[in-house]
Amino acid sequence: MFEVNSIQMMQLFSAALFCIGFFAVITKKNMVLILVGIELMINASIVNLAVFDHLFNKIDGQMMALFAMVLSAASIAVALAIVIKAYQYFKTVNPDEINNLKN
Amino acid sequence: MDQITNISSFLFGSAKGLALLSLCLPLLGFLFLMFTKKSNLVNIISIGIGSISFISSLFILIQNIQTGNFSLHSHWLTVGSINLEVGIVVDRIASLMLSMVSFIALMVMVFSTSYMKGENRYSIFFAYLNLFSFAMYGLILSRNLLTTYIFWEMVGFCSYLLIGFYTQKQSAILANKKAFIINRIGDLGFLTGLMILLSTLGTLDLVELFSRVQEHGIYVSASDKFALHIAGYAFFIAVIAKSAQFPLHVWLPDAMEGPTPVSALIHAATMVISGIYLMIRIYFLLDPSVLNFIAIIGSFTAFMGAFIAGRQNDIKKILAYSTISQLGYMVMAVGVTAPMAAFYHLYTHAFFKATLFLSAGSIIHAIHTQDIREMGGLRKILPITFIAYIVSAAALVGIPFFSGFFSKEAILNETWHWAQLHGNIYLIVPIFAFSGVIMTAFYVFRHVSMVFFGENKFNFSVKKENISIALPLILLSIGSIFMYPLYEEVHELAYMPYISVLLIFIGITSAYLICYRKLIKPYSEQNIIYKLSSNALYLDKIYDYLFTKPIHYMLNKLQPVDFKFDKDIIHGVGNVVIHFSQYINKFDTYIVDGLVNAIAKIGVQISLLSGWIDKKIIDGMVNAIAKLTRRIGDLIRAFQTGKVQSYFALSALLLIFFIWIFMRGL
């Protein structure tokens, strides 16, 4: 239907992935699913890295992508720990009910 | 705990503490009695307090005799450069006075338990008596003249309350008003004296004043001399009103409308002598010309009181005029530079006059009349009252070996000595004094013979004296039998006792011949002397015409109270007044009222306009601002949901917005 090259396709894919993650983050009523959304957004950016690396024909970007994956796994582990602690404290994982910032 | 024992050992262990205790207890009693109704409790409390005060005053007297004067004071307040101190001073005079007053107060309270029995406001009566005792002790013990003045006002106020104790009696209400208003004149004098003292000598402390006068002499400069001269007269005005001296004595006979125990306590034995007490206290401030004036007023009062008492028919009025006369003797004694003689007479007089009044109370209690013409032969019905009355009347007349003999003797001696020093016109003072003695014997013999002797006019049975009436009479009359050693005479004349006995004999003989046997009739009922005496020198009428009626006349114009105009003049004046007032009425209706109405209408319109402006414009502005604030608040409030996701979404959107702006700029 459209004449697009693979780079543009990949960038559109990355943007779509980011938007889906963002949507998940702002709409989901479960913190675990929010984490999933965050993971999606991180992965969208990693896809971007890989795409540009492919564009400039270098190895640095791919190394950076691998490195970012490890970092995101680590940060998600920390985030999951926070979610568990939050669940123990508030007895819920619904972020709407954790509205202590308001008071 | 240590503090409590300290305080109690201070209160009960030292004379100063005892003085404070006997001063403050009656005040507590007053506060308590105002709120209690049970008559048994009232009796116990007031007699208990009276006894404690009396016993502690005896201890104070003993302490004073053993160790001398003492005083107690502390700083009260500072006004400008003047330091006012409040305190008590107990010297020989104060301690004697305190024991006398507390004894008579106790006796009167005991007497009242039976005299006032079944009275409607029984507890209030005792509460007032306690308040009076407090004020009187304060007056006696006070060290500062300002606090003396405060207590002086308080005793006057208690006297006012107690004269008008029978509130349903119109005459009692009028009498207490009269007493209050006349005493006000005296209070003004006292206040003037205080202000002069404060501005010239700078202190009102009695001890300090006395030491200053002893060190430097009283007169600092000529203007001060004049000021202190005026101050002496001002204080004497206070004394005239409080101690019922000649021009202002008219309140005392009317004060007899109060209950008889009150007359005994306040209007014979204690309050009325506070004027003399004050003069003895500030005697060192009075200069010779003031003293001469005091002597003349006092001697005239002494004569006048005895003269008027000779033709009264109300037993309490007789005793009231007798009190005025005896007070005159005391004032005269101060005037003839013998304050200690005055104090001696004050002391003896308190006992026998209290006995006389309480005996009169006993008579009134028994037969319910005060008119001596309706009495007679009471010596068989009321024997104890009779004996007490005879003893104290003998003391009043000055029959040898009764207390009044010695004290009056001292005063007459001093007066005679003083008159010889001054000579000339001042001889009128002892003449008044001696004729006062004759008149005293006359009126005493007259009313005693009418009350106690003659045939018995009572065929109904009367109440016998019970113990609470008899006991005070007996104890008080013992006090009026023999009281010699209190005073050492300075100027003693060898023949003075014989003179006074002779004078008394003349008085009694004439009374016997004129009133009892009716052998001699020197005057008819229309005689001027008779009329003067029975109408109390017409002083009430004179005051009525001099002060009361003119004021009334000024107050209700066109309603002449008692002035007799010619009829035609009244009609003529009346017509003119009526026409004039009609014109004034028209003027009033059309012009003044019209103007007022017009102004009122304009005012209404203006206020309507301003009301509209207020409501629409000013309130509108305020409301608009309020609404705006509310809108903004609502808007901003919408963001503060407390939900993490909405914050995140918002910040993301803002990020996108700023990126958009940034990109567009590029």
PDB file of N, CA and C in Angstrom, chain B residues 561-608:
ATOM      1  N   VAL B 561     -44.486  74.986  95.255  1.00  0.00           N
ATOM      2  CA  VAL B 561     -44.688  73.961  96.262  1.00  0.00           C
ATOM      3  C   VAL B 561     -45.478  74.516  97.424  1.00  0.00           C
ATOM      4  N   ASP B 562     -44.980  75.573  98.001  1.00  0.00           N
ATOM      5  CA  ASP B 562     -45.646  76.049  99.197  1.00  0.00           C
ATOM      6  C   ASP B 562     -45.651  77.572  99.259  1.00  0.00           C
ATOM      7  N   PHE B 563     -45.262  78.214  98.176  1.00  0.00           N
ATOM      8  CA  PHE B 563     -45.165  79.665  98.208  1.00  0.00           C
ATOM      9  C   PHE B 563     -46.548  80.261  97.968  1.00  0.00           C
ATOM     10  N   LYS B 564     -46.922  81.177  98.825  1.00  0.00           N
ATOM     11  CA  LYS B 564     -48.288  81.721  98.721  1.00  0.00           C
ATOM     12  C   LYS B 564     -48.258  82.998  97.892  1.00  0.00           C
ATOM     13  N   PHE B 565     -48.679  82.921  96.629  1.00  0.00           N
ATOM     14  CA  PHE B 565     -48.803  84.111  95.799  1.00  0.00           C
ATOM     15  C   PHE B 565     -50.220  84.645  95.904  1.00  0.00           C
ATOM     16  N   ASP B 566     -50.360  85.880  95.470  1.00  0.00           N
ATOM     17  CA  ASP B 566     -51.704  86.433  95.357  1.00  0.00           C
ATOM     18  C   ASP B 566     -52.437  85.713  94.224  1.00  0.00           C
ATOM     19  N   LYS B 567     -53.748  85.516  94.405  1.00  0.00           N
ATOM     20  CA  LYS B 567     -54.497  84.731  93.420  1.00  0.00           C
ATOM     21  C   LYS B 567     -54.427  85.342  92.026  1.00  0.00           C
ATOM     22  N   ASP B 568     -54.639  86.698  91.968  1.00  0.00           N
ATOM     23  CA  ASP B 568     -54.649  87.354  90.662  1.00  0.00           C
ATOM     24  C   ASP B 568     -53.327  87.177  89.950  1.00  0.00           C
ATOM     25  N   ILE B 569     -52.280  87.313  90.719  1.00  0.00           N
ATOM     26  CA  ILE B 569     -50.961  87.167  90.094  1.00  0.00           C
ATOM     27  C   ILE B 569     -50.824  85.771  89.504  1.00  0.00           C
ATOM     28  N   ILE B 570     -51.288  84.812  90.269  1.00  0.00           N
ATOM     29  CA  ILE B 570     -51.175  83.438  89.771  1.00  0.00           C
ATOM     30  C   ILE B 570     -51.973  83.259  88.510  1.00  0.00           C
ATOM     31  N   HIS B 571     -53.250  83.826  88.509  1.00  0.00           N
ATOM     32  CA  HIS B 571     -54.073  83.691  87.301  1.00  0.00           C
ATOM     33  C   HIS B 571     -53.437  84.389  86.136  1.00  0.00           C
ATOM     34  N   GLY B 572     -52.977  85.675  86.383  1.00  0.00           N
ATOM     35  CA  GLY B 572     -52.351  86.441  85.311  1.00  0.00           C
ATOM     36  C   GLY B 572     -51.165  85.693  84.748  1.00  0.00           C
ATOM     37  N   VAL B 573     -50.315  85.274  85.628  1.00  0.00           N
ATOM     38  CA  VAL B 573     -49.131  84.548  85.178  1.00  0.00           C
ATOM     39  C   VAL B 573     -49.549  83.297  84.433  1.00  0.00           C
ATOM     40  N   GLY B 574     -50.569  82.649  84.953  1.00  0.00           N
ATOM     41  CA  GLY B 574     -51.050  81.416  84.324  1.00  0.00           C
ATOM     42  C   GLY B 574     -51.526  81.668  82.913  1.00  0.00           C
ATOM     43  N   ASN B 575     -52.335  82.754  82.703  1.00  0.00           N
ATOM     44  CA  ASN B 575     -52.837  83.040  81.365  1.00  0.00           C
ATOM     45  C   ASN B 575     -51.698  83.297  80.399  1.00  0.00           C
ATOM     46  N   VAL B 576     -50.791  84.168  80.847  1.00  0.00           N
ATOM     47  CA  VAL B 576     -49.660  84.482  79.969  1.00  0.00           C
ATOM     48  C   VAL B 576     -48.945  83.199  79.584  1.00  0.00           C
ATOM     49  N   VAL B 577     -48.758  82.383  80.569  1.00  0.00           N
ATOM     50  CA  VAL B 577     -48.020  81.145  80.312  1.00  0.00           C
ATOM     51  C   VAL B 577     -48.775  80.265  79.330  1.00  0.00           C
ATOM     52  N   ILE B 578     -50.112  80.203  79.506  1.00  0.00           N
ATOM     53  CA  ILE B 578     -50.892  79.339  78.607  1.00  0.00           C
ATOM     54  C   ILE B 578     -50.821  79.831  77.177  1.00  0.00           C
ATOM     55  N   HIS B 579     -51.017  81.192  76.953  1.00  0.00           N
ATOM     56  CA  HIS B 579     -50.946  81.709  75.592  1.00  0.00           C
ATOM     57  C   HIS B 579     -49.587  81.467  74.987  1.00  0.00           C
ATOM     58  N   PHE B 580     -48.620  81.782  75.775  1.00  0.00           N
ATOM     59  CA  PHE B 580     -47.253  81.617  75.281  1.00  0.00           C
ATOM     60  C   PHE B 580     -47.001  80.179  74.870  1.00  0.00           C
ATOM     61  N   SER B 581     -47.516  79.278  75.681  1.00  0.00           N
ATOM     62  CA  SER B 581     -47.232  77.881  75.351  1.00  0.00           C
ATOM     63  C   SER B 581     -48.019  77.443  74.128  1.00  0.00           C
ATOM     64  N   GLN B 582     -49.208  78.070  73.902  1.00  0.00           N
ATOM     65  CA  GLN B 582     -49.923  77.737  72.662  1.00  0.00           C
ATOM     66  C   GLN B 582     -49.125  78.145  71.432  1.00  0.00           C
ATOM     67  N   TYR B 583     -48.581  79.397  71.496  1.00  0.00           N
ATOM     68  CA  TYR B 583     -47.766  79.835  70.359  1.00  0.00           C
ATOM     69  C   TYR B 583     -46.590  78.897  70.149  1.00  0.00           C
ATOM     70  N   ILE B 584     -45.991  78.578  71.248  1.00  0.00           N
ATOM     71  CA  ILE B 584     -44.821  77.689  71.140  1.00  0.00           C
ATOM     72  C   ILE B 584     -45.229  76.355  70.541  1.00  0.00           C
ATOM     73  N   ASN B 585     -46.444  75.923  70.907  1.00  0.00           N
ATOM     74  CA  ASN B 585     -46.950  74.664  70.376  1.00  0.00           C
ATOM     75  C   ASN B 585     -47.083  74.731  68.859  1.00  0.00           C
ATOM     76  N   LYS B 586     -47.699  75.863  68.355  1.00  0.00           N
ATOM     77  CA  LYS B 586     -47.855  76.000  66.905  1.00  0.00           C
ATOM     78  C   LYS B 586     -46.505  76.009  66.203  1.00  0.00           C
ATOM     79  N   PHE B 587     -45.640  76.846  66.727  1.00  0.00           N
ATOM     80  CA  PHE B 587     -44.281  76.930  66.167  1.00  0.00           C
ATOM     81  C   PHE B 587     -43.655  75.538  66.093  1.00  0.00           C
ATOM     82  N   ASP B 588     -43.883  74.835  67.150  1.00  0.00           N
ATOM     83  CA  ASP B 588     -43.307  73.505  67.249  1.00  0.00           C
ATOM     84  C   ASP B 588     -43.871  72.591  66.171  1.00  0.00           C
ATOM     85  N   THR B 589     -45.232  72.596  66.042  1.00  0.00           N
ATOM     86  CA  THR B 589     -45.877  71.663  65.117  1.00  0.00           C
ATOM     87  C   THR B 589     -45.495  71.940  63.675  1.00  0.00           C
ATOM     88  N   TYR B 590     -45.597  73.257  63.264  1.00  0.00           N
ATOM     89  CA  TYR B 590     -45.459  73.530  61.836  1.00  0.00           C
ATOM     90  C   TYR B 590     -44.018  73.706  61.421  1.00  0.00           C
ATOM     91  N   ILE B 591     -43.289  74.458  62.187  1.00  0.00           N
ATOM     92  CA  ILE B 591     -41.943  74.795  61.698  1.00  0.00           C
ATOM     93  C   ILE B 591     -40.922  73.755  62.147  1.00  0.00           C
ATOM     94  N   VAL B 592     -40.874  73.564  63.434  1.00  0.00           N
ATOM     95  CA  VAL B 592     -39.831  72.645  63.912  1.00  0.00           C
ATOM     96  C   VAL B 592     -40.096  71.230  63.410  1.00  0.00           C
ATOM     97  N   ASP B 593     -41.380  70.787  63.603  1.00  0.00           N
ATOM     98  CA  ASP B 593     -41.686  69.425  63.163  1.00  0.00           C
ATOM     99  C   ASP B 593     -41.550  69.283  61.662  1.00  0.00           C
ATOM    100  N   GLY B 594     -42.023  70.328  60.873  1.00  0.00           N
ATOM    101  CA  GLY B 594     -41.920  70.266  59.420  1.00  0.00           C
ATOM    102  C   GLY B 594     -40.480  70.114  58.988  1.00  0.00           C
ATOM    103  N   LEU B 595     -39.640  70.947  59.580  1.00  0.00           N
ATOM    104  CA  LEU B 595     -38.223  70.882  59.241  1.00  0.00           C
ATOM    105  C   LEU B 595     -37.656  69.498  59.537  1.00  0.00           C
ATOM    106  N   VAL B 596     -38.032  69.032  60.694  1.00  0.00           N
ATOM    107  CA  VAL B 596     -37.505  67.720  61.097  1.00  0.00           C
ATOM    108  C   VAL B 596     -37.965  66.643  60.126  1.00  0.00           C
ATOM    109  N   ASN B 597     -39.286  66.719  59.716  1.00  0.00           N
ATOM    110  CA  ASN B 597     -39.803  65.709  58.795  1.00  0.00           C
ATOM    111  C   ASN B 597     -39.111  65.776  57.445  1.00  0.00           C
ATOM    112  N   ALA B 598     -38.916  67.031  56.949  1.00  0.00           N
ATOM    113  CA  ALA B 598     -38.258  67.171  55.651  1.00  0.00           C
ATOM    114  C   ALA B 598     -36.867  66.557  55.701  1.00  0.00           C
ATOM    115  N   ILE B 599     -36.154  66.912  56.736  1.00  0.00           N
ATOM    116  CA  ILE B 599     -34.800  66.359  56.862  1.00  0.00           C
ATOM    117  C   ILE B 599     -34.859  64.835  56.909  1.00  0.00           C
ATOM    118  N   ALA B 600     -35.878  64.354  57.580  1.00  0.00           N
ATOM    119  CA  ALA B 600     -35.992  62.900  57.694  1.00  0.00           C
ATOM    120  C   ALA B 600     -36.226  62.272  56.332  1.00  0.00           C
ATOM    121  N   LYS B 601     -37.138  62.919  55.511  1.00  0.00           N
ATOM    122  CA  LYS B 601     -37.426  62.340  54.199  1.00  0.00           C
ATOM    123  C   LYS B 601     -36.187  62.333  53.316  1.00  0.00           C
ATOM    124  N   ILE B 602     -35.482  63.479  53.295  1.00  0.00           N
ATOM    125  CA  ILE B 602     -34.250  63.536  52.504  1.00  0.00           C
ATOM    126  C   ILE B 602     -33.308  62.435  52.931  1.00  0.00           C
ATOM    127  N   GLY B 603     -33.232  62.306  54.225  1.00  0.00           N
ATOM    128  CA  GLY B 603     -32.348  61.270  54.749  1.00  0.00           C
ATOM    129  C   GLY B 603     -32.718  59.897  54.243  1.00  0.00           C
ATOM    130  N   VAL B 604     -34.050  59.616  54.215  1.00  0.00           N
ATOM    131  CA  VAL B 604     -34.494  58.300  53.757  1.00  0.00           C
ATOM    132  C   VAL B 604     -34.099  58.082  52.302  1.00  0.00           C
ATOM    133  N   GLN B 605     -34.319  59.121  51.450  1.00  0.00           N
ATOM    134  CA  GLN B 605     -33.992  58.969  50.034  1.00  0.00           C
ATOM    135  C   GLN B 605     -32.494  58.713  49.844  1.00  0.00           C
ATOM    136  N   ILE B 606     -31.713  59.546  50.525  1.00  0.00           N
ATOM    137  CA  ILE B 606     -30.258  59.387  50.383  1.00  0.00           C
ATOM    138  C   ILE B 606     -29.847  57.986  50.794  1.00  0.00           C
ATOM    139  N   SER B 607     -30.470  57.519  51.832  1.00  0.00           N
ATOM    140  CA  SER B 607     -30.025  56.208  52.296  1.00  0.00           C
ATOM    141  C   SER B 607     -30.494  55.112  51.355  1.00  0.00           C
ATOM    142  N   LEU B 608     -31.671  55.307  50.714  1.00  0.00           N
ATOM    143  CA  LEU B 608     -32.093  54.323  49.709  1.00  0.00           C
ATOM    144  C   LEU B 608     -31.077  54.235  48.572  1.00  0.00           C
TER     145      LEU B 608
END
